[in-house]
XYZ file of C-alpha atoms in Angstrom:
781
model
C 47.969 -2.783 -27.566
C 50.255 -0.638 -25.403
C 52.517 -2.116 -22.742
C 50.402 -0.472 -20.042
C 47.248 -2.110 -21.388
C 48.989 -5.449 -21.661
C 50.048 -5.257 -18.019
C 46.509 -4.395 -17.042
C 45.032 -7.273 -19.007
C 47.102 -9.724 -16.964
C 46.133 -8.265 -13.594
C 44.313 -10.676 -11.264
C 41.760 -9.741 -8.592
C 43.010 -7.092 -6.194
C 43.901 -8.871 -2.941
C 42.409 -6.112 -0.812
C 40.698 -6.688 2.528
C 38.593 -3.761 3.644
C 39.142 -2.791 7.281
C 38.880 0.180 9.644
C 42.516 1.060 9.005
C 45.607 -0.128 7.168
C 48.398 -1.993 8.965
C 49.804 -0.193 12.002
C 53.179 0.568 10.361
C 51.422 2.132 7.341
C 49.197 4.292 9.559
C 52.256 5.489 11.496
C 54.220 6.346 8.355
C 51.362 8.393 6.856
C 51.517 10.830 9.769
C 54.819 12.229 8.524
C 55.573 14.024 5.289
C 58.916 13.203 3.684
C 59.953 16.827 4.238
C 59.815 16.107 8.010
C 62.726 13.652 7.725
C 65.361 15.911 9.374
C 63.125 16.406 12.423
C 63.641 12.814 13.611
C 67.269 13.648 14.464
C 66.184 16.950 16.051
C 63.711 15.157 18.332
C 66.438 12.718 19.374
C 68.836 15.568 20.150
C 66.248 17.329 22.364
C 65.535 14.113 24.281
C 69.189 13.247 24.842
C 69.971 16.750 26.158
C 67.205 16.382 28.747
C 68.052 12.753 29.482
C 71.833 13.222 29.895
C 71.243 16.030 32.389
C 69.898 13.394 34.803
C 71.247 10.019 33.560
C 74.750 10.164 32.120
C 75.978 6.583 31.862
C 73.009 4.441 30.759
C 70.597 4.128 27.852
C 66.816 4.586 28.101
C 66.239 0.910 27.319
C 68.507 -0.099 30.223
C 66.554 1.740 32.949
C 63.927 0.126 35.158
C 60.239 1.076 35.298
C 60.642 3.456 38.265
C 63.404 5.403 36.496
C 61.351 5.553 33.295
C 58.412 6.973 35.227
C 60.565 9.528 37.028
C 61.979 10.901 33.776
C 58.536 11.002 32.162
C 57.307 13.085 35.114
C 60.272 15.463 34.695
C 59.414 15.968 31.038
C 55.766 16.556 31.940
C 56.811 19.276 34.393
C 58.907 20.831 31.611
C 55.751 21.365 29.516
C 54.523 23.896 32.104
C 57.385 26.376 31.729
C 56.552 29.852 30.462
C 59.251 30.110 27.776
C 57.726 28.889 24.514
C 61.042 27.736 22.995
C 61.777 25.657 26.098
C 58.333 24.074 25.866
C 58.976 23.157 22.232
C 62.251 21.382 23.153
C 60.500 19.389 25.898
C 57.630 18.545 23.513
C 60.163 17.248 20.986
C 61.770 15.098 23.700
C 58.334 13.613 24.503
C 57.742 13.063 20.779
C 61.013 11.102 20.588
C 59.745 8.886 23.424
C 56.456 8.371 21.579
C 58.478 7.454 18.473
C 60.028 4.548 20.407
C 63.479 5.980 21.303
C 64.497 4.575 17.928
C 68.250 5.321 18.197
C 68.556 2.471 20.716
C 66.616 -0.013 18.555
C 67.930 -2.278 15.807
C 64.674 -3.290 14.051
C 61.221 -1.933 13.228
C 59.606 -4.470 15.578
C 61.780 -3.219 18.441
C 60.820 0.386 17.674
C 57.129 -0.551 17.782
C 57.639 -2.418 21.087
C 59.222 0.612 22.767
C 56.642 2.925 21.216
C 53.875 0.963 22.915
C 55.708 0.841 26.255
C 56.613 4.556 26.252
C 53.146 5.713 25.153
C 51.344 3.783 27.900
C 53.850 5.276 30.341
C 53.212 8.817 29.052
C 49.456 8.319 29.231
C 49.668 6.936 32.769
C 51.500 10.032 34.083
C 48.869 12.381 32.569
C 50.654 13.626 29.450
C 47.588 13.672 27.190
C 45.664 16.158 29.356
C 48.676 18.480 29.392
C 48.959 18.186 25.599
C 45.300 19.168 25.127
C 45.796 22.305 27.249
C 48.955 23.181 25.311
C 47.155 22.559 22.016
C 44.471 25.099 22.927
C 47.152 27.663 23.785
C 49.015 27.017 20.532
C 45.815 27.299 18.460
C 45.237 30.827 19.775
C 48.914 31.693 19.289
C 49.020 30.429 15.679
C 45.831 32.329 14.784
C 47.486 35.565 15.967
C 50.917 34.732 14.558
C 52.521 33.611 11.276
C 53.437 30.307 9.628
C 56.579 29.601 11.655
C 54.471 29.431 14.812
C 52.750 26.242 13.552
C 55.874 24.130 14.253
C 54.951 23.614 17.915
C 51.405 22.750 16.884
C 52.719 20.078 14.528
C 54.821 18.487 17.281
C 51.858 18.357 19.687
C 49.574 16.820 17.058
C 52.234 14.203 16.261
C 52.420 13.107 19.910
C 48.636 12.988 20.309
C 48.171 11.019 17.094
C 50.838 8.478 18.042
C 49.211 8.027 21.441
C 45.685 7.506 20.074
C 46.821 5.300 17.174
C 49.052 3.111 19.363
C 46.647 2.678 22.274
C 43.713 1.679 20.073
C 45.707 -1.228 18.623
C 44.566 -4.557 20.088
C 47.472 -6.568 21.456
C 46.616 -9.880 23.195
C 49.901 -9.749 25.144
C 49.066 -6.424 26.837
C 49.333 -6.260 30.631
C 46.027 -6.140 32.562
C 46.812 -2.615 33.807
C 47.354 -1.476 30.214
C 43.911 -2.754 29.261
C 42.391 -0.738 32.129
C 44.317 2.377 31.019
C 43.084 1.862 27.455
C 39.393 1.657 28.409
C 39.699 4.661 30.739
C 41.368 6.667 27.965
C 38.632 5.680 25.502
C 35.936 6.928 27.885
C 37.787 10.192 28.622
C 38.467 10.881 24.946
C 34.774 10.627 24.082
C 33.519 12.627 27.079
C 33.733 16.391 27.718
C 36.623 16.058 30.187
C 39.187 17.803 27.981
C 38.402 21.536 27.737
C 34.731 20.778 28.594
C 34.130 19.111 25.221
C 35.064 15.851 23.470
C 38.420 16.042 21.712
C 36.663 15.504 18.350
C 34.641 18.704 18.793
C 37.818 20.700 19.434
C 39.410 19.251 16.287
C 36.275 20.057 14.276
C 36.741 23.642 15.472
C 40.288 23.603 14.081
C 38.985 22.421 10.694
C 36.443 25.244 10.625
C 39.033 27.894 11.566
C 41.345 26.604 8.834
C 38.700 26.778 6.103
C 37.409 30.181 7.190
C 40.893 31.645 6.646
C 41.538 32.484 10.318
C 44.325 29.873 10.572
C 45.662 29.062 7.076
C 48.879 27.535 8.490
C 47.257 24.762 10.517
C 48.839 21.360 9.667
C 45.514 20.106 8.350
C 46.582 16.569 7.410
C 47.630 15.865 11.007
C 44.437 17.453 12.380
C 42.281 15.272 10.106
C 44.212 12.097 10.927
C 43.874 12.754 14.662
C 40.172 13.569 14.240
C 39.605 10.323 12.305
C 41.448 8.133 14.817
C 39.730 9.853 17.777
C 36.290 9.153 16.290
C 37.296 5.593 15.406
C 38.662 4.927 18.896
C 35.798 6.492 20.874
C 32.809 5.437 18.742
C 34.134 2.162 17.334
C 34.833 0.733 13.885
C 32.756 -1.373 11.527
C 32.915 -4.559 13.629
C 31.698 -2.612 16.677
C 28.956 -1.028 14.571
C 27.705 -4.465 13.583
C 27.707 -5.602 17.227
C 25.846 -2.459 18.351
C 23.276 -3.024 15.601
C 22.672 -6.621 16.705
C 22.359 -5.519 20.337
C 19.906 -2.692 19.537
C 17.697 -5.006 17.509
C 17.540 -7.392 20.451
C 16.605 -4.536 22.822
C 13.828 -3.388 20.470
C 12.469 -6.929 20.102
C 13.267 -7.103 16.380
C 14.269 -10.370 14.672
C 18.005 -10.929 14.139
C 19.733 -9.768 10.969
C 19.364 -12.226 8.055
C 23.169 -12.316 7.616
C 26.423 -10.689 8.682
C 27.025 -8.150 5.920
C 30.766 -7.911 6.653
C 31.260 -11.649 6.142
C 29.086 -11.751 3.028
C 31.053 -8.948 1.386
C 34.385 -10.542 2.308
C 33.290 -13.844 0.758
C 32.287 -12.219 -2.536
C 34.720 -12.151 -5.402
C 35.197 -9.546 -8.090
C 33.609 -10.006 -11.485
C 35.480 -9.591 -14.730
C 35.629 -6.049 -16.078
C 34.369 -5.228 -19.580
C 36.321 -6.716 -22.469
C 38.576 -4.729 -24.780
C 37.796 -3.918 -28.418
C 40.379 -6.429 -29.684
C 38.749 -9.168 -27.608
C 35.345 -8.290 -29.038
C 36.701 -8.639 -32.578
C 38.394 -11.932 -31.704
C 35.204 -13.336 -30.170
C 33.190 -12.314 -33.252
C 35.737 -14.084 -35.482
C 35.520 -17.234 -33.335
C 31.739 -17.128 -33.527
C 31.889 -16.765 -37.343
C 34.267 -19.734 -37.616
C 31.952 -21.891 -35.480
C 28.951 -20.959 -37.631
C 30.932 -21.789 -40.788
C 31.900 -25.203 -39.396
C 28.282 -25.847 -38.417
C 27.122 -25.178 -41.994
C 29.692 -27.625 -43.381
C 28.627 -30.304 -40.906
C 24.964 -29.718 -41.716
C 25.569 -30.623 -45.403
C 26.847 -34.072 -44.458
C 24.432 -34.635 -41.562
C 22.253 -37.125 -43.451
C 25.269 -39.176 -44.459
C 26.483 -39.332 -40.873
C 23.021 -40.393 -39.702
C 22.857 -43.228 -42.229
C 26.257 -44.615 -41.244
C 26.005 -44.183 -37.435
C 23.190 -42.086 -35.959
C 24.652 -42.297 -32.449
C 27.957 -40.892 -33.706
C 26.142 -37.852 -35.076
C 24.508 -37.239 -31.686
C 27.862 -37.490 -29.926
C 29.482 -35.030 -32.299
C 26.601 -32.622 -31.761
C 27.056 -32.890 -27.994
C 30.810 -32.321 -28.350
C 30.092 -29.249 -30.431
C 27.672 -27.918 -27.808
C 30.297 -28.482 -25.124
C 32.870 -26.571 -27.135
C 30.442 -23.685 -27.592
C 29.815 -23.559 -23.865
C 33.518 -23.515 -23.123
C 34.132 -20.701 -25.584
C 31.405 -18.554 -24.109
C 32.088 -19.114 -20.417
C 34.889 -16.642 -19.739
C 34.046 -16.770 -16.042
C 31.134 -17.766 -13.838
C 30.447 -14.124 -12.959
C 31.100 -11.791 -15.867
C 30.510 -8.153 -16.426
C 29.106 -6.742 -19.602
C 30.906 -6.950 -22.898
C 29.730 -3.522 -23.894
C 30.688 -1.444 -26.893
C 31.309 1.832 -25.107
C 33.973 0.525 -22.709
C 37.471 -0.719 -23.463
C 39.255 -2.924 -20.937
C 41.719 -5.801 -21.436
C 40.478 -9.248 -20.334
C 41.631 -10.762 -17.037
C 43.415 -14.061 -16.544
C 40.784 -16.855 -16.277
C 40.495 -18.342 -12.803
C 41.566 -21.969 -12.369
C 38.669 -24.453 -11.973
C 39.453 -25.082 -8.285
C 38.885 -21.422 -7.408
C 35.654 -21.344 -9.373
C 34.250 -24.343 -7.511
C 35.168 -23.007 -4.067
C 32.511 -20.262 -4.136
C 28.909 -21.144 -3.324
C 26.249 -20.817 -5.995
C 23.139 -18.727 -5.537
C 22.445 -15.176 -4.468
C 24.619 -13.819 -1.642
C 21.903 -11.783 0.130
C 18.561 -12.720 1.670
C 15.766 -10.606 0.142
C 14.071 -7.896 2.224
C 10.619 -6.316 2.191
C 9.465 -3.143 3.935
C 6.046 -2.747 5.539
C 5.346 0.005 2.997
C 5.997 -2.467 0.148
C 3.431 -4.913 1.543
C 0.885 -2.102 1.923
C 1.415 -0.933 -1.668
C 1.088 -4.487 -2.993
C -2.162 -5.077 -1.075
C -3.607 -1.708 -2.103
C -2.954 -2.354 -5.794
C -4.356 -5.923 -5.495
C -7.525 -4.745 -3.750
C -8.070 -1.988 -6.292
C -7.608 -4.471 -9.134
C -9.721 -7.392 -7.864
C -12.255 -5.841 -5.468
C -12.366 -2.139 -6.206
C -11.787 -0.733 -2.708
C -8.833 -0.017 -0.425
C -8.250 -0.419 3.321
C -5.347 1.951 3.976
C -2.520 0.462 6.011
C -4.338 -2.816 6.816
C -1.993 -5.665 5.836
C -3.984 -8.541 7.384
C -7.359 -8.512 5.608
C -7.196 -10.610 2.418
C -10.923 -11.329 1.992
C -11.935 -11.521 -1.660
C -8.428 -11.754 -3.043
C -7.381 -14.757 -5.194
C -5.316 -17.587 -3.759
C -2.080 -16.589 -5.580
C -2.300 -13.171 -3.924
C -2.558 -14.895 -0.511
C 0.617 -16.833 -1.292
C 2.378 -13.661 -2.434
C 1.470 -11.843 0.772
C 2.678 -14.817 2.818
C 6.040 -14.729 0.997
C 6.362 -10.967 1.425
C 5.681 -11.185 5.162
C 8.166 -14.032 5.473
C 10.913 -11.682 4.280
C 9.648 -8.519 5.989
C 12.484 -6.489 7.496
C 11.865 -3.789 10.094
C 14.839 -1.472 10.544
C 15.910 0.320 13.722
C 15.302 3.612 11.896
C 11.607 2.792 11.344
C 11.140 2.184 15.076
C 12.931 5.458 15.901
C 10.771 7.437 13.444
C 7.583 5.904 14.896
C 8.685 6.761 18.449
C 9.517 10.317 17.447
C 6.077 10.743 15.860
C 4.528 9.515 19.104
C 6.541 12.035 21.148
C 5.455 14.841 18.829
C 1.784 13.830 19.042
C 1.706 13.509 22.844
C 4.269 15.967 24.252
C 2.652 15.998 27.717
C 1.513 12.410 28.265
C 4.512 10.940 26.433
C 6.853 11.800 29.285
C 10.577 12.490 29.119
C 12.654 10.476 26.693
C 15.492 8.492 28.234
C 18.558 9.280 26.128
C 21.563 7.001 26.562
C 24.633 9.234 26.951
C 26.950 7.139 24.797
C 29.999 8.540 23.001
C 27.988 9.123 19.788
C 25.316 11.091 21.665
C 27.946 13.184 23.447
C 29.627 13.967 20.132
C 26.324 14.989 18.527
C 25.470 17.224 21.460
C 28.958 18.689 21.328
C 28.429 19.637 17.691
C 25.042 21.113 18.593
C 25.697 23.998 21.009
C 23.046 26.605 21.678
C 23.178 28.383 18.329
C 20.020 29.564 16.544
C 18.375 26.908 14.417
C 21.126 24.356 15.102
C 23.251 25.352 12.145
C 26.674 24.776 13.707
C 27.117 21.313 12.233
C 26.937 22.833 8.788
C 30.306 24.567 9.035
C 32.561 21.582 9.844
C 30.968 19.467 7.126
C 31.268 22.155 4.484
C 34.844 22.668 5.699
C 35.567 18.939 5.275
C 34.094 19.015 1.781
C 36.159 22.104 0.880
C 39.331 20.286 1.940
C 38.199 17.142 0.085
C 37.646 19.219 -3.049
C 41.106 20.787 -2.714
C 42.710 17.342 -2.258
C 40.848 15.597 -5.094
C 43.076 14.692 -8.066
C 40.491 16.149 -10.474
C 40.474 19.587 -8.831
C 42.193 22.528 -10.477
C 44.165 25.088 -8.510
C 42.300 28.337 -7.883
C 43.507 31.513 -6.324
C 40.727 31.555 -3.746
C 40.972 27.887 -2.763
C 42.363 26.830 0.608
C 46.018 25.869 0.935
C 46.244 22.269 2.152
C 49.978 22.028 1.438
C 51.166 24.417 4.157
C 52.642 21.612 6.260
C 54.279 19.668 3.407
C 56.112 22.347 1.417
C 59.723 22.859 2.588
C 61.231 26.200 3.618
C 63.426 26.183 0.514
C 61.964 24.985 -2.762
C 63.790 22.181 -4.659
C 66.656 23.065 -6.987
C 67.380 19.678 -8.628
C 65.275 17.246 -10.645
C 65.559 14.601 -7.913
C 64.359 17.016 -5.221
C 61.461 18.099 -7.441
C 60.428 14.479 -8.046
C 60.612 13.715 -4.323
C 58.497 16.773 -3.495
C 55.980 15.805 -6.201
C 55.575 12.348 -4.687
C 55.242 13.915 -1.225
C 52.541 16.374 -2.338
C 50.486 13.687 -4.114
C 50.823 11.350 -1.113
C 49.789 14.223 1.187
C 46.587 14.781 -0.823
C 45.778 11.061 -0.915
C 46.082 10.805 2.870
C 43.763 13.796 3.328
C 41.129 12.188 1.069
C 41.506 8.936 3.008
C 40.983 10.663 6.386
C 37.983 12.777 5.286
C 36.203 9.875 3.608
C 36.655 7.739 6.733
C 35.455 10.549 9.051
C 32.278 11.205 7.056
C 31.425 7.505 6.714
C 31.990 6.768 10.413
C 29.864 9.737 11.505
C 27.029 8.839 9.118
C 26.959 5.208 10.264
C 27.167 5.970 13.987
C 24.598 8.776 13.850
C 22.208 6.533 11.900
C 22.465 3.828 14.534
C 22.135 6.278 17.431
C 19.099 8.090 15.958
C 17.930 8.315 12.364
C 17.286 12.078 12.560
C 20.868 12.715 13.678
C 21.955 10.909 10.517
C 19.433 12.796 8.380
C 20.616 16.112 9.811
C 24.208 15.467 8.827
C 23.274 13.886 5.487
C 21.074 16.821 4.479
C 23.828 19.337 5.181
C 26.209 17.255 3.065
C 23.680 17.209 0.214
C 23.115 20.975 0.460
C 26.906 21.437 0.378
C 27.004 19.630 -3.012
C 28.551 16.441 -1.677
C 26.894 14.286 -4.376
C 28.386 16.110 -7.416
C 31.703 16.425 -5.559
C 32.019 12.640 -5.158
C 30.975 12.102 -8.786
C 33.611 14.632 -9.826
C 36.171 12.660 -7.826
C 35.307 9.475 -9.734
C 35.322 11.241 -13.090
C 38.979 10.346 -13.633
C 41.023 7.310 -14.635
C 40.139 5.428 -11.475
C 42.495 2.520 -12.245
C 45.424 4.963 -12.398
C 44.364 6.460 -9.064
C 44.102 3.069 -7.358
C 47.435 1.837 -8.722
C 49.263 5.139 -8.068
C 52.732 4.763 -6.527
C 53.064 7.973 -4.542
C 55.266 6.595 -1.803
C 58.977 6.137 -1.106
C 59.154 3.093 1.171
C 62.732 3.710 2.353
C 61.638 7.101 3.748
C 58.627 5.697 5.632
C 58.697 5.633 9.440
C 59.929 3.505 11.207
C 62.071 2.028 8.391
C 63.925 5.304 7.838
C 65.138 5.575 11.476
C 66.584 2.062 11.885
C 68.157 1.425 8.474
C 70.861 3.092 6.459
C 69.088 4.995 3.716
C 70.144 4.038 0.168
C 70.928 6.747 -2.328
C 67.737 7.869 -4.034
C 67.759 8.208 -7.799
C 65.243 9.528 -10.293
C 64.789 5.971 -11.624
C 64.004 4.488 -8.196
C 61.478 7.270 -7.466
C 59.786 6.769 -10.817
C 59.604 2.984 -10.366
C 57.906 3.270 -6.969
C 57.086 0.187 -4.902
C 56.018 -3.246 -6.098
C 52.515 -3.191 -4.616
C 49.657 -4.240 -6.858
C 47.556 -1.279 -5.701
C 47.590 1.619 -3.246
C 45.672 0.564 -0.111
C 44.699 4.068 0.990
C 43.342 5.061 -2.442
C 41.190 1.946 -2.794
C 39.999 2.460 0.803
C 39.062 6.080 -0.029
C 37.162 5.085 -3.178
C 35.098 2.480 -1.318
C 34.350 4.960 1.488
C 33.175 7.646 -0.955
C 30.925 5.134 -2.736
C 29.453 4.072 0.611
C 28.824 7.730 1.526
C 27.052 8.245 -1.804
C 24.895 5.179 -1.099
C 24.049 6.490 2.376
C 23.000 9.891 1.031
C 20.769 8.553 -1.763
C 19.188 5.431 -0.230
C 15.354 5.715 -0.157
C 15.607 9.381 -1.231
C 13.837 9.810 -4.565
C 14.975 13.397 -5.127
C 18.632 12.564 -4.415
C 18.486 9.515 -6.670
C 17.284 11.837 -9.421
C 20.348 13.984 -8.738
C 22.480 10.978 -9.726
C 20.530 10.812 -12.989
C 20.723 14.556 -13.636
C 24.486 14.628 -13.030
C 24.901 11.727 -15.531
C 26.551 9.444 -13.001
C 25.897 6.162 -14.871
C 28.901 6.316 -17.279
C 31.163 7.556 -14.460
C 30.106 4.687 -12.200
C 30.385 2.111 -14.986
C 34.018 3.087 -15.501
C 34.626 2.352 -11.819
C 33.546 -1.273 -12.460
C 36.928 -1.819 -14.120
C 38.486 -2.115 -10.659
C 38.514 -5.836 -9.858
C 37.597 -5.613 -6.202
C 34.326 -7.162 -5.018
C 33.362 -4.606 -2.367
C 33.934 -1.604 -4.610
C 31.975 -3.232 -7.439
C 29.107 -3.988 -5.057
C 28.630 -0.333 -4.051
C 28.938 0.839 -7.667
C 26.241 -1.656 -8.688
C 24.010 -0.472 -5.837
C 24.229 3.096 -7.131
C 23.454 1.934 -10.659
C 20.510 -0.150 -9.455
C 18.653 2.736 -7.790
C 18.708 4.822 -10.965
C 18.187 2.075 -13.580
C 14.463 2.696 -13.892
C 15.105 6.354 -14.813
C 17.807 5.754 -17.452
C 15.438 4.691 -20.213
C 14.795 1.533 -22.186
C 17.698 2.073 -24.578
C 20.222 2.234 -21.710
C 18.835 -0.965 -20.196
C 18.871 -2.661 -23.585
C 22.527 -1.846 -24.239
C 23.601 -2.672 -20.658
C 21.832 -5.960 -20.041
C 24.909 -7.657 -18.626
C 25.435 -4.832 -16.156
C 21.862 -5.440 -15.029
C 22.664 -9.146 -14.801
C 25.604 -8.295 -12.525
C 23.279 -6.189 -10.356
C 20.948 -9.176 -10.093
C 23.825 -11.444 -9.057
C 25.471 -9.198 -6.471
C 23.001 -6.686 -5.000
C 20.303 -7.515 -2.446
C 16.808 -7.962 -3.848
C 13.803 -6.118 -2.553
C 10.800 -8.259 -3.392
C 8.303 -6.503 -5.718
C 10.873 -3.736 -6.302
C 10.502 -3.097 -10.032
C 13.993 -1.581 -10.292
C 14.758 -2.891 -13.760
C 11.717 -1.809 -15.766
C 10.611 1.583 -14.512
C 7.022 0.667 -13.603
C 7.491 1.636 -9.954
C 5.313 4.190 -8.205
C 8.454 6.234 -7.581
C 8.996 6.770 -11.323
C 7.230 10.115 -11.122
C 8.135 13.785 -11.451
C 10.309 14.891 -8.559
C 10.281 17.994 -6.412
C 13.628 18.230 -4.673
C 12.715 21.256 -2.578
C 9.437 19.849 -1.238
C 10.968 16.517 -0.172
C 13.980 18.106 1.494
C 11.836 20.754 3.247
C 9.549 18.087 4.701
C 12.574 16.142 5.946
C 14.142 19.289 7.362
C 10.962 20.125 9.279
C 11.051 16.675 10.928
C 14.731 17.109 11.807
C 14.188 20.542 13.354
C 11.253 19.263 15.418
C 13.435 16.417 16.684
C 16.349 18.713 17.579
C 14.057 21.238 19.216
C 12.217 18.653 21.315
C 15.294 16.730 22.403
C 18.002 19.368 22.838
C 16.471 22.851 23.043
C 14.972 22.791 26.541
C 15.052 26.602 26.903
C 12.798 27.202 23.888
C 10.024 24.720 24.484
C 6.597 25.229 22.942
C 4.926 28.229 24.679
C 1.528 26.537 24.330
C 2.639 23.848 26.788
C 4.159 26.171 29.422
C 2.265 26.535 32.766
C 0.148 29.687 33.089
C 0.374 31.962 36.169
C -3.242 32.786 37.212
C -2.438 34.711 40.414
C -3.140 38.478 40.004
C -0.693 39.538 42.734
C 2.047 37.348 41.260
C 1.539 38.724 37.754
C 1.445 42.361 38.938
C 4.491 41.752 41.102
C 6.661 40.694 38.192
C 9.321 43.177 37.131
C 8.900 44.271 33.526
C 11.784 45.984 31.767
C 10.379 48.873 29.757
C 12.140 50.127 26.631
C 14.285 53.237 26.916
C 12.184 55.393 24.544
C 9.068 54.549 26.572
C 10.743 55.691 29.790
C 11.784 58.979 28.175
C 8.209 59.665 27.033
C 6.506 58.321 30.143
C 4.866 61.656 31.056
C 3.472 62.012 27.556
C 2.086 58.470 27.699
C 0.396 59.145 31.070
C -1.251 62.284 29.738
C -2.476 60.635 26.545
C -3.502 57.184 27.786
C -4.518 57.856 31.411
C -5.358 61.469 32.345
C -7.090 62.465 29.104
C -9.383 59.404 29.074
C -12.390 59.181 31.430
C -12.435 55.973 33.466
C -15.692 54.381 34.635
C -14.518 52.778 37.859
C -17.878 51.070 38.434
C -17.670 49.226 35.134
C -14.020 48.375 35.708
C -14.720 46.827 39.120
C -17.640 44.808 37.753
């Protein structure tokens, strides 16, 4: 076995806690590429030139609050000068403030303290609004100009990102006025106050311009990071999503959720990955030795019984105990399957094994449709007639069927989406008597409306999503460079290419890190939008999801996972001594090729594991309850790709892989199920059960031929009806418009005649009026 494999075989569970974001210091450091290192000193120089012109004998950290505010106002005024170079110097001075005036700090904690103080000060004097106006100006300038013009854009995006990222951090020790500023900023960021649209819509526009080729020099990593943090701050993260879901269910009169999914997932532990080939051979040898010993003992069994029958029973029990111990590698094991090779993990100590509760982690769920199908099949079998959607009449059915129906109804789960679909059907059936729908103008609704301007057939959302997927494809480690692909490295490549091996290695790390951060941001953006749109209205979610499917999102994610996923998750594409804020408060050691190659000592890369889980969750969102999309997973042969991802010993990632395997198990054939029985056992242990869901054996009603186009067209028709009814007030159904019955009013309306008709008006009069006899008596009658 190689040294790499040996190291892997000794790896314990990945101590990874899924969250909205990584630690604050990590999120700050990922904003900057390592090639931006010299700009920290440049920002400081610009600030000190401005500062020393007004305060010559004191440091920034020695001034009082009034003096701080006065200088911040002076810098804000400097952003309004006409000269572009002067504006850039002032913007760099503001960026140095947002970076915590680090030259006067002696530790990273002190830098972060002054960052928070300075950023709340900048926000209070109105800096963010000025930055948004400047950003719009710079966007137009960069589109008309060349690469060098993007420098100012990069500085502005840095300031805005630092402001959003810092303000959204929850600090219990914050002043009361800071908490008020934070909530006001959250509301403004999600409303159309900046440039008459939410900031997220403007950033989506930048993504689209970049991918269309109009602005190839946009610093896309910074745009995507700012877009992600803006959406996260204005709409809320996963904890807020759970709270909104609980609140909406209460408002709709639905029963509470059976459990808190976040807590359940956090309490789960990873299962052991598949065993290696050497372990399989060793286990077979152990089994052969045990069988050989059993045969020897069997020959002398009668003699043992004659001497001491109780002794023979004890020895048999001891033997059974030994067999159990040999077989029980771990309480929750994954398949020992022939087609996968993976070294065994370290066995958990008994104390850890006992600390986890036994039993299934999820309460089972049943849909109303499942109860209807069960009753219909029971009635057809025992009585010979059906009653449609009636789930109450059980006359003539055997007693066990009554008990089954009682159990199904006990676990019936009605989702918010089902209520929303039913309400939408009611609005479509009764457009006049149904009245106007009261739409809550929350941040999610404002964002959806912002992405839905008055364009024909509501196709504008398509472009940003396809743009995001194009960037994701370019950043994926499995993608190959093409001449026509977009350039996502414009803001990471230096002016002068490296000339030494050390410089080349440093740039290689920087480029790989740059791509990983882009994947992290895009995966988080797509997942947040899908989850928030689904909670706000199911058809908003379906609209976005369908465009992602049409843009080949499903094969793209599978292509992403079709790599050595363990290598991706344990990649060491970072140089910790160059990360902000460490690099600005410590003396930098001399970098060597050996230190770059060794990387850090982390067990895994947080951002890469975060990205993988997000992409798996997106794939689950797109395929859940969609038969045609589930069949796409089968057609694209996703099962072996997903099974390889089970090697990652992280409970949450394994859960979403098993979910994706579960939905397609019935279509993979008996031979696959036979050779993967322990994978199916893992699905049973970890994934929620849907009662009477025959997922494992393929006898379900959904195991039928599939028509992708018909299913998607029916869904699209429902989405377009929803969008038209709710948002397109100018093009309402002409059948429901009031009719003008007054003759004078109708004749008095001005009608614009076409130009060719006006030119041939005399000819028309002669042909249609003068040459035809008119019976005025008949006309008047």
